[in-house]
Coordinates of N, CA and C in Angstrom, one line a residue:
X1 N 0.8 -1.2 0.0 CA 0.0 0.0 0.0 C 0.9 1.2 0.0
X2 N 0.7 2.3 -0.5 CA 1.4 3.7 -1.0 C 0.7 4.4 0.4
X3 N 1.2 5.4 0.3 CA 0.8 6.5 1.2 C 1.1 8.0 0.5
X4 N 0.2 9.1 0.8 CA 0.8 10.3 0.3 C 1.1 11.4 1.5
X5 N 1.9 11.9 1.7 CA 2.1 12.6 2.9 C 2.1 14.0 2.6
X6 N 0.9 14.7 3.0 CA 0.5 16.3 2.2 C 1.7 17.2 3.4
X7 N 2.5 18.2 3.0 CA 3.2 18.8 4.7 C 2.8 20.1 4.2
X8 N 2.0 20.3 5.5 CA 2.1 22.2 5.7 C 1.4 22.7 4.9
X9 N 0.4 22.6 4.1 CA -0.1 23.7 3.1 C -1.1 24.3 4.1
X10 N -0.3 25.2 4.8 CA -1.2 25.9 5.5 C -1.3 27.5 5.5
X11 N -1.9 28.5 5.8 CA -2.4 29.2 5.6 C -0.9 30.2 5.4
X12 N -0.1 30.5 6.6 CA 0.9 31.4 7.0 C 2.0 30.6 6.0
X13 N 2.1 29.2 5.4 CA 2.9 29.6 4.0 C 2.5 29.4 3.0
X14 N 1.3 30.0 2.5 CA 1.0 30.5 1.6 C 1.1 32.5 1.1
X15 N 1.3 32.2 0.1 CA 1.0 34.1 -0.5 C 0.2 34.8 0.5
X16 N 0.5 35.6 1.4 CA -0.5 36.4 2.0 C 0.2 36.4 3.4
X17 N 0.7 34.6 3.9 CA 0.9 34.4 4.7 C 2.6 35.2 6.1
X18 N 2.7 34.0 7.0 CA 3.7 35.4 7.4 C 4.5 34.6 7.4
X19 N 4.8 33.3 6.9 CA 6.4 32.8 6.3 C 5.8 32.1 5.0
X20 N 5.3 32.9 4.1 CA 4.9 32.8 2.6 C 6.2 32.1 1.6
X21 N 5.6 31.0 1.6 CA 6.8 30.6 0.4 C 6.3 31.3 -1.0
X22 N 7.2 31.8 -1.9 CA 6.7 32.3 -3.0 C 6.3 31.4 -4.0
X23 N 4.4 31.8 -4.7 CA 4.2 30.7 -5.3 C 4.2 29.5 -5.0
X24 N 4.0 29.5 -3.4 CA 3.4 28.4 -2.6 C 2.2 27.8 -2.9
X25 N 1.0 28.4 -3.4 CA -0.2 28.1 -4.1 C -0.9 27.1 -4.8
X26 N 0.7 27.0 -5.9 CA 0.6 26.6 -7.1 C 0.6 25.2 -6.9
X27 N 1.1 24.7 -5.7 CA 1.3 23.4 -5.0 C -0.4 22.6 -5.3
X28 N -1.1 23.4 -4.8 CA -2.2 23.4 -4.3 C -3.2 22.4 -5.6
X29 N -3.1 22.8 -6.8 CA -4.1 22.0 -7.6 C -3.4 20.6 -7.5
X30 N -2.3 20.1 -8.2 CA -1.5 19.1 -8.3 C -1.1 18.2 -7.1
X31 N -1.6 19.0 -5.8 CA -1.7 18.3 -4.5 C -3.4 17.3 -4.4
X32 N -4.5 18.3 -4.8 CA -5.7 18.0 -5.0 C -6.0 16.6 -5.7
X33 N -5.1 16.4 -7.0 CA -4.9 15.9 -7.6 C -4.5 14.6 -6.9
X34 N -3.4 14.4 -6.8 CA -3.1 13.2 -5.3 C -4.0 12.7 -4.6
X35 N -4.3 13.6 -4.1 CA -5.3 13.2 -2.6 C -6.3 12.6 -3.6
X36 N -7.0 13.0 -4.5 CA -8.2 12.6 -5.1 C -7.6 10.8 -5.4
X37 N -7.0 10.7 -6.1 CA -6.5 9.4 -6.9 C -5.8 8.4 -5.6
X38 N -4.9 8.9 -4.6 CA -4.7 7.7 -3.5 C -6.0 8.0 -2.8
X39 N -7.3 8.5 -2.7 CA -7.7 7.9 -1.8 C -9.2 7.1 -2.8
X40 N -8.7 7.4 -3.8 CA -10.1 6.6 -4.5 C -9.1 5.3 -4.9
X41 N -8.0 4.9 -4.5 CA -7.4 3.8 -4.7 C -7.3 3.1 -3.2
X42 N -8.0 3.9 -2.6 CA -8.1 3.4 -0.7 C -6.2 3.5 -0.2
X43 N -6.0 4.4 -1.3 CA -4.1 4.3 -0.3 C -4.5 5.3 0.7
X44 N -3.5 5.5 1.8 CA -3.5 6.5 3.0 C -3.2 8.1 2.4
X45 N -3.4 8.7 2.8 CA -3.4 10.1 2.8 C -3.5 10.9 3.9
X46 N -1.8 11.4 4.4 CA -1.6 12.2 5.5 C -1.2 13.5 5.3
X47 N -1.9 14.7 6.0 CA -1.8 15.9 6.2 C -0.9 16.1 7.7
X48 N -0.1 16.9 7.3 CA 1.4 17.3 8.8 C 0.7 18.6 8.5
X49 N 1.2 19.0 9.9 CA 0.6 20.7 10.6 C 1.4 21.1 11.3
X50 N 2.0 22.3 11.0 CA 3.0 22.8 12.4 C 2.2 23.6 12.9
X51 N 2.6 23.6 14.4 CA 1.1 23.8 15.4 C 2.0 24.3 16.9
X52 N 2.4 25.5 16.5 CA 3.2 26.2 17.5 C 2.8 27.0 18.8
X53 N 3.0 26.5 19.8 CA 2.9 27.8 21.1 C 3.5 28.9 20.7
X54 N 2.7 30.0 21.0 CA 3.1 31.4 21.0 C 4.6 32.0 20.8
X55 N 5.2 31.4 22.0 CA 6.4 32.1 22.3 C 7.4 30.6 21.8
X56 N 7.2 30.1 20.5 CA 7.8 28.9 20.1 C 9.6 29.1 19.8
X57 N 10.2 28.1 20.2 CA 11.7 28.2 20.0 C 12.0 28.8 18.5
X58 N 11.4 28.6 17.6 CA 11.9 28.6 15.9 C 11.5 30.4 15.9
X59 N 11.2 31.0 16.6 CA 10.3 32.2 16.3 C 11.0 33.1 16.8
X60 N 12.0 33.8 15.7 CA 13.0 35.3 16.0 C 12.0 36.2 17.4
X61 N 11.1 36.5 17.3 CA 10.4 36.9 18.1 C 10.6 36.5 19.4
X62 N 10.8 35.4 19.7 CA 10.8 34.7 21.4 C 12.5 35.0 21.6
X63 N 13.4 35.6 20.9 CA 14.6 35.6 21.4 C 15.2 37.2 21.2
X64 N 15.4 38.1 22.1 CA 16.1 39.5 23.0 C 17.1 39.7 21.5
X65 N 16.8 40.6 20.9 CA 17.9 40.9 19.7 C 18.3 40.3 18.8
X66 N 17.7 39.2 18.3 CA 17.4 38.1 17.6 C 17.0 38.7 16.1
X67 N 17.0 38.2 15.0 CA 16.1 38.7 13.9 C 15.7 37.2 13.2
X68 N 15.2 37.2 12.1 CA 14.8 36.1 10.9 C 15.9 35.8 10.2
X69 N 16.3 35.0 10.3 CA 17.3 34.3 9.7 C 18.3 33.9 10.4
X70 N 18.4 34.4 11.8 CA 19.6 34.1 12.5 C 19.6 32.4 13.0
X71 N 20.9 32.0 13.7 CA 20.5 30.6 13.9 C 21.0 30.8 15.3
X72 N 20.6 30.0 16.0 CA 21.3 29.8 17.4 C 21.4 28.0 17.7
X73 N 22.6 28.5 18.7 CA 22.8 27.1 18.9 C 22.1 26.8 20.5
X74 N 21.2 25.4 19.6 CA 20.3 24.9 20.7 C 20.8 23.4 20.7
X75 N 20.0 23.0 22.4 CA 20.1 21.1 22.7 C 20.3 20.6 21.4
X76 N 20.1 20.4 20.7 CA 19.8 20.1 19.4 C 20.6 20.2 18.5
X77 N 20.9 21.6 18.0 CA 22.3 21.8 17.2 C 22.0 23.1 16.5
X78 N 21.7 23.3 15.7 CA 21.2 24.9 15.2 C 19.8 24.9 14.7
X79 N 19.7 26.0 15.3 CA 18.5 26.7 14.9 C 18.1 27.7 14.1
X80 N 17.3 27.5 12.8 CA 17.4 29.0 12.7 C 15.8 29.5 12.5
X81 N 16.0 31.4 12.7 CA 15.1 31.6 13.4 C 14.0 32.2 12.4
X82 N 12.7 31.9 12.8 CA 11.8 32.7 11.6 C 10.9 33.5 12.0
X83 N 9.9 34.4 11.5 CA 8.6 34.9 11.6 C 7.8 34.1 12.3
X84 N 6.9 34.2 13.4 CA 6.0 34.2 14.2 C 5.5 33.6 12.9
X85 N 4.4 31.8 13.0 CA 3.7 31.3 12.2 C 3.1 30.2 12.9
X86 N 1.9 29.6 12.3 CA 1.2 28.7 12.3 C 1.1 28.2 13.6
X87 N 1.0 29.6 14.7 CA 0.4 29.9 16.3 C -0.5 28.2 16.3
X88 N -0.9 27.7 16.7 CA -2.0 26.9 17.7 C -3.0 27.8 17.2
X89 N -4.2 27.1 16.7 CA -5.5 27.6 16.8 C -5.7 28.7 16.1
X90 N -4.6 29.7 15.4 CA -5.1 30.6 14.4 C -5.6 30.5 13.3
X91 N -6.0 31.4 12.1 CA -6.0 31.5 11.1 C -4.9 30.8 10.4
X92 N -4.2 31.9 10.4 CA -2.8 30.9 9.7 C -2.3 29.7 10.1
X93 N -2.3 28.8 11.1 CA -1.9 27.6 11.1 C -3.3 26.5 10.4
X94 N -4.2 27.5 9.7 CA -5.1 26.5 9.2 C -5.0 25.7 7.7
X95 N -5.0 24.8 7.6 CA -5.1 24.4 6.3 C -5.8 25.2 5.3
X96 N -4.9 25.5 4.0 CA -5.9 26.4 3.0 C -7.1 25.8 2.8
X97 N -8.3 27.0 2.3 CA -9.3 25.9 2.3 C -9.8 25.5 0.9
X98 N -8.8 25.4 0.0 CA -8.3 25.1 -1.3 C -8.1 23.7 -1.1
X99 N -7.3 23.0 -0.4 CA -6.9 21.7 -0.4 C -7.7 21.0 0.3
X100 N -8.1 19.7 -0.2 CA -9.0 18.3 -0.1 C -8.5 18.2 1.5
X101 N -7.9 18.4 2.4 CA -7.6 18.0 3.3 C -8.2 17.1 4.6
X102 N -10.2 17.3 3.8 CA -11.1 16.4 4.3 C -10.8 15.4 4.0
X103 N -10.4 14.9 3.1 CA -10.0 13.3 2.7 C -8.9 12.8 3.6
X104 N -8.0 13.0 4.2 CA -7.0 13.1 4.8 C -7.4 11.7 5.9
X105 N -6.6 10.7 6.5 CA -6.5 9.7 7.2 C -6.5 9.9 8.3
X106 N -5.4 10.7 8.2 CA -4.7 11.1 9.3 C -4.7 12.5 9.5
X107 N -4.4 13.9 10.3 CA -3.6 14.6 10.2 C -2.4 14.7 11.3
X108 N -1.2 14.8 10.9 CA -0.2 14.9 12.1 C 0.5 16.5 12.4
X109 N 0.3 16.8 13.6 CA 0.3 18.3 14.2 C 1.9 18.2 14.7
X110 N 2.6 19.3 14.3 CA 4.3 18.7 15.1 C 4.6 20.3 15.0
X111 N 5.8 20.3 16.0 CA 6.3 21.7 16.9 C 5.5 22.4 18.0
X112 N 4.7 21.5 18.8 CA 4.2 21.5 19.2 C 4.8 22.3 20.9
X113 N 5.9 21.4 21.2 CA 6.5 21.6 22.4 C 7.5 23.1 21.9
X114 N 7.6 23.5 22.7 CA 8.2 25.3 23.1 C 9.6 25.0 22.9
X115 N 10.2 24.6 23.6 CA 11.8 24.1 23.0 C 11.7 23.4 22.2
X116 N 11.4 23.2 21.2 CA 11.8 22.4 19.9 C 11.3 22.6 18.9
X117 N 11.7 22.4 18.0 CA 11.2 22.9 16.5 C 10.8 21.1 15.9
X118 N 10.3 21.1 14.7 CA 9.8 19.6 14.3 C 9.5 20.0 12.5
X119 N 10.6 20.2 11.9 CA 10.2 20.2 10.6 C 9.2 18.8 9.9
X120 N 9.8 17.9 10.1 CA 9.3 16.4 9.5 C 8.4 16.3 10.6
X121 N 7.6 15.1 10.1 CA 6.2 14.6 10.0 C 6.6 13.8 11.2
X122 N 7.6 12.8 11.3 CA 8.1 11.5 11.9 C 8.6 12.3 13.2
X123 N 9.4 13.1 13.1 CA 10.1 13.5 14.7 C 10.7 14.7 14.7
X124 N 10.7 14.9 15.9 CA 11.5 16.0 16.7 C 12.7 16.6 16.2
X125 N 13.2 17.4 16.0 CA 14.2 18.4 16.2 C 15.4 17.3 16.6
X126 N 14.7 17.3 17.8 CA 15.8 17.0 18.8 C 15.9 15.0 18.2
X127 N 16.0 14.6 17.2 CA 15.6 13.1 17.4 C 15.2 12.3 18.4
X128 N 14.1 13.0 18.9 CA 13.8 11.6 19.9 C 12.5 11.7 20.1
X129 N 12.1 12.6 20.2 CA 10.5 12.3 20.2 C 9.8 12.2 19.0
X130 N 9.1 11.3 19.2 CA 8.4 10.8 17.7 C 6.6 11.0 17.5
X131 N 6.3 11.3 16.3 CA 5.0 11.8 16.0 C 3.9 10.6 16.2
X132 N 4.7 9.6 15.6 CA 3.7 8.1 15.6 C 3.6 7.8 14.2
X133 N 4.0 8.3 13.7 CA 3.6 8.7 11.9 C 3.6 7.4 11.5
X134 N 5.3 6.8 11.5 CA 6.0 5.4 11.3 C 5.1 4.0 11.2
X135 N 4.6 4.4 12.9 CA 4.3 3.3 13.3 C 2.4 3.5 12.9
X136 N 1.6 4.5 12.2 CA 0.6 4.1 11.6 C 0.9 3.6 10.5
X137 N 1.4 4.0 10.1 CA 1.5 3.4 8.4 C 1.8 2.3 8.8
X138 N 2.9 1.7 8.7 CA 3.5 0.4 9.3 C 2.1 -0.3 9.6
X139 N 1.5 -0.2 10.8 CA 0.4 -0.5 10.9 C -1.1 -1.0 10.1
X140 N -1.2 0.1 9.1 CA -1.6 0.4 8.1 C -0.9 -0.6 6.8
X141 N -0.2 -1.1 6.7 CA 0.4 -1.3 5.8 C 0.9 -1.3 4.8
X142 N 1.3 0.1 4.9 CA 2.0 1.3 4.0 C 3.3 0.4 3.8
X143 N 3.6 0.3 2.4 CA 5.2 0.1 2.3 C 6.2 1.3 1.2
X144 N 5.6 2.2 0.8 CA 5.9 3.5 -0.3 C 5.1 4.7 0.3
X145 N 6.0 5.5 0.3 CA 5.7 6.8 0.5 C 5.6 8.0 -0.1
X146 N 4.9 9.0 -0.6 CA 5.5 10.1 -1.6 C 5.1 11.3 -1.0
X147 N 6.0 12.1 -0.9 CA 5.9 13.2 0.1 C 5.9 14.5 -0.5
X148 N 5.3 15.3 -0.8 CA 4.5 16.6 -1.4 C 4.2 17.8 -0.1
X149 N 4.6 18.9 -0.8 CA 4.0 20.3 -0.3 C 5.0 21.1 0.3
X150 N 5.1 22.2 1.0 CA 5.8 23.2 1.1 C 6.2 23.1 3.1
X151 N 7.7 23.3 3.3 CA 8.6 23.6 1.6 C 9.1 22.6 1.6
X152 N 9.7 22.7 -0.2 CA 10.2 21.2 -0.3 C 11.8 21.2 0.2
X153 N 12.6 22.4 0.5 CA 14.5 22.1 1.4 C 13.6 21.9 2.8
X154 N 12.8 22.2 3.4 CA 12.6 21.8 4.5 C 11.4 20.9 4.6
X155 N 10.8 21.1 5.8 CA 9.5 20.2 6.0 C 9.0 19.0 5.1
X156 N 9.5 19.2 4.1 CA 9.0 18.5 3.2 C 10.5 17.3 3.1
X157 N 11.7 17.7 2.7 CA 12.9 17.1 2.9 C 13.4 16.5 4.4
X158 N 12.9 17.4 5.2 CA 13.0 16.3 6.4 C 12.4 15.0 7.0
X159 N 10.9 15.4 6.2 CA 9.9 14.3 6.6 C 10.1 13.2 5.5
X160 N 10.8 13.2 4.1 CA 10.9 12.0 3.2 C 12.3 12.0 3.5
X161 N 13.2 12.4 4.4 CA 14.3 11.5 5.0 C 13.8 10.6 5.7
X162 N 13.1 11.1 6.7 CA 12.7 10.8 7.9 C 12.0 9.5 7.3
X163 N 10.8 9.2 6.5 CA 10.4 8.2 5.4 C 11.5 7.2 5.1
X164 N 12.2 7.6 4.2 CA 13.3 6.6 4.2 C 14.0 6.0 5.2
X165 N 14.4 6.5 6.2 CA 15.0 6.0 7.2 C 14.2 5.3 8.0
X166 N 13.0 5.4 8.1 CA 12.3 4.3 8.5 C 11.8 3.2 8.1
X167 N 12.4 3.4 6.8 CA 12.3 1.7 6.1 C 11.5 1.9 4.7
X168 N 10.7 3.0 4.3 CA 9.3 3.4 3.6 C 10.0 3.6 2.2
X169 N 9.9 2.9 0.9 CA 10.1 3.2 -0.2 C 9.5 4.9 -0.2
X170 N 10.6 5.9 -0.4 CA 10.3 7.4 -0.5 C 10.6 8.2 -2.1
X171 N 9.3 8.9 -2.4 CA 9.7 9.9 -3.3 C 9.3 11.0 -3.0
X172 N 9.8 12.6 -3.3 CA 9.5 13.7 -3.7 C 9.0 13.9 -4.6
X173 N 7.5 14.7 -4.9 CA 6.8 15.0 -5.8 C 7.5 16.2 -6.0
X174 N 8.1 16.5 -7.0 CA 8.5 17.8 -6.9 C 7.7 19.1 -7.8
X175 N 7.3 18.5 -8.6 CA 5.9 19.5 -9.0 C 4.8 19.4 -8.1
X176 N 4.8 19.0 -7.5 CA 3.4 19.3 -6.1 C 4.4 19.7 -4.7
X177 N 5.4 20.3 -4.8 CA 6.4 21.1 -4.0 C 7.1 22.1 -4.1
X178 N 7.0 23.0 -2.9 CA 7.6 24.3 -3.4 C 8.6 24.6 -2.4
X179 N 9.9 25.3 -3.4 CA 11.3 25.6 -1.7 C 11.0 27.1 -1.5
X180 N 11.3 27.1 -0.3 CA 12.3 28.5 -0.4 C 14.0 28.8 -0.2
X181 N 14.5 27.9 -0.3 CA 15.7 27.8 -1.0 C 16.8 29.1 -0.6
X182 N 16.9 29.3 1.1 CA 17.7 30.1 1.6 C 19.4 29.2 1.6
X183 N 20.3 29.9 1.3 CA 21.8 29.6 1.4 C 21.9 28.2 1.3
X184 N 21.4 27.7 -0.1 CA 21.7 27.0 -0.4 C 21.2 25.5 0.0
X185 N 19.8 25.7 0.5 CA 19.3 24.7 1.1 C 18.6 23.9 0.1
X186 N 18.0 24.0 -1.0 CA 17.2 23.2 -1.6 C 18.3 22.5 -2.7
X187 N 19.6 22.6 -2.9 CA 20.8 21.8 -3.4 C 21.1 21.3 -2.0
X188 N 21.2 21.5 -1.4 CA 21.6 20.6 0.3 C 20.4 19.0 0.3
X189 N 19.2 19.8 0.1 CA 18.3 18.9 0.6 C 18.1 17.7 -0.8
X190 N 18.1 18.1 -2.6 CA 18.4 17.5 -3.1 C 19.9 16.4 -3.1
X191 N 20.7 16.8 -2.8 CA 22.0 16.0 -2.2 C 22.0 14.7 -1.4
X192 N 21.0 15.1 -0.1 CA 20.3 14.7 0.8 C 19.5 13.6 0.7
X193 N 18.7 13.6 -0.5 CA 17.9 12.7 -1.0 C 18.7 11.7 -2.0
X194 N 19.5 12.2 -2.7 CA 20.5 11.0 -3.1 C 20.8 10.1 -2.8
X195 N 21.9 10.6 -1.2 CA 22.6 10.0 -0.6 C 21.6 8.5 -0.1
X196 N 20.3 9.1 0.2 CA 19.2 8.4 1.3 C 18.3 7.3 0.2
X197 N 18.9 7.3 -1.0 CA 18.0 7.1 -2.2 C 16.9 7.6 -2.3
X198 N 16.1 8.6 -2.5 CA 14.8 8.9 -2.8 C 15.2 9.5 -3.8
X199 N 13.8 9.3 -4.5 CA 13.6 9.7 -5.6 C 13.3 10.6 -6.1
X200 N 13.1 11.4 -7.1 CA 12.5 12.8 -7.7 C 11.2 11.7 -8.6
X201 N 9.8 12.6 -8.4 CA 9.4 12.1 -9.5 C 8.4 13.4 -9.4
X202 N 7.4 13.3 -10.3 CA 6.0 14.4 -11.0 C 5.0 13.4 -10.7
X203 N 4.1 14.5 -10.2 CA 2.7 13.9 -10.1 C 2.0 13.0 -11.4
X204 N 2.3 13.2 -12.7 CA 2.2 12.6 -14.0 C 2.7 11.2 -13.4
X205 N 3.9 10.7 -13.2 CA 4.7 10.0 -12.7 C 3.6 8.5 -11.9
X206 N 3.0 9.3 -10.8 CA 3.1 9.3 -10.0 C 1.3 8.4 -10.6
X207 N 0.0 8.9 -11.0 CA -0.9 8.7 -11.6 C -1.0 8.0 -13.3
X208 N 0.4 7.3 -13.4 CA 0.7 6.2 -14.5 C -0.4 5.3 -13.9

């Protein structure tokens, strides 16, 4: 059984939003498209949510002279820091309401805890706390995974590591993904996927 793993299309990064990936949007039809086709083939379909306290570690805002983009070194290893987003219970941390996300199996909510950040679906920042993600699918009987949505050097590259390394045949949809591609991260995170074997493919690909 396949799985499709939707990350983040939520309100604050989209166009408008307040960590707006550019032409984040566009994700949005070719995501729709997915969800329609794995779930009328009964495969799983999961929605991730970053779902922040207020005064959240990732958030230039919670740190004394701090700005966006800086990194600090945390438990963890570096941090770096962004625009106040996708708060708990706002607007912005809502799913656009463009995307199927009623069809969804599952949805998995992560960065939840104040010291830590949680780009991927599967775990923590810190490696050690885990979402449960793994062990539904597994469950489930997921053996492939294809992981779609914004952004694709982060949240989206961390969680189809995270995929692979848990055992999950993994691909990037990369037309139903969008980077923002600061210093060099969306060549990092393609590199990244090499090394890990995942794949590149297109939603075309993908609905053969």
């Amino acid at each position: 059984m396949r799985a499709l793993i939707v990350v983040d299309v939520q309100n604050d990064f989209l166009p408008g939003g307040s960590l707006a990936v550019a032409g984040g949007d566009a994700v949005i039809d070719p995501i729709n498209r997915l969800i329609k086709a794995f779930s009328e083939a009964r495969d799983v379909v999961v929605c991730t949510a970053d779902w922040h306290p207020a005064n959240h570690i990732s958030f230039a805002a919670s740190h004394a002279g701090k700005k966006v983009g800086d990194e600090l070194d945390v438990s963890y290893g570096k941090q770096r820091l962004w625009p106040v987003h996708c708060v708990a219970g706002t607007q912005g941390a809502a799913f656009s309401s463009a995307l199927l996300s009623d069809k969804a199996d599952v949805l998995v909510r992560k960065g939840m805890r104040r010291d830590c950040d949680s780009y991927s679906g599967f775990m923590e920042a810190d490696r050690l706390g885990k979402t449960g993600l793994a062990g539904y699918l597994k469950e489930r009987g997921v053996d492939s995974v294809a992981v779609c949505g914004l952004a694709t050097d982060f949240c989206v590259s961390w969680t189809a590591l995270d995929a692979a390394a848990a055992g999950f045949k993994t691909v990037v949809v990369t037309d139903a993904s969008h980077a923002i591609d600061v210093a060099g991260s969306l060549a990092a995170a393609r590199e990244s996927w090499e090394k890990a074997r995942i794949c590149q493919v297109t939603v075309c690909d993908l609905l053969k």
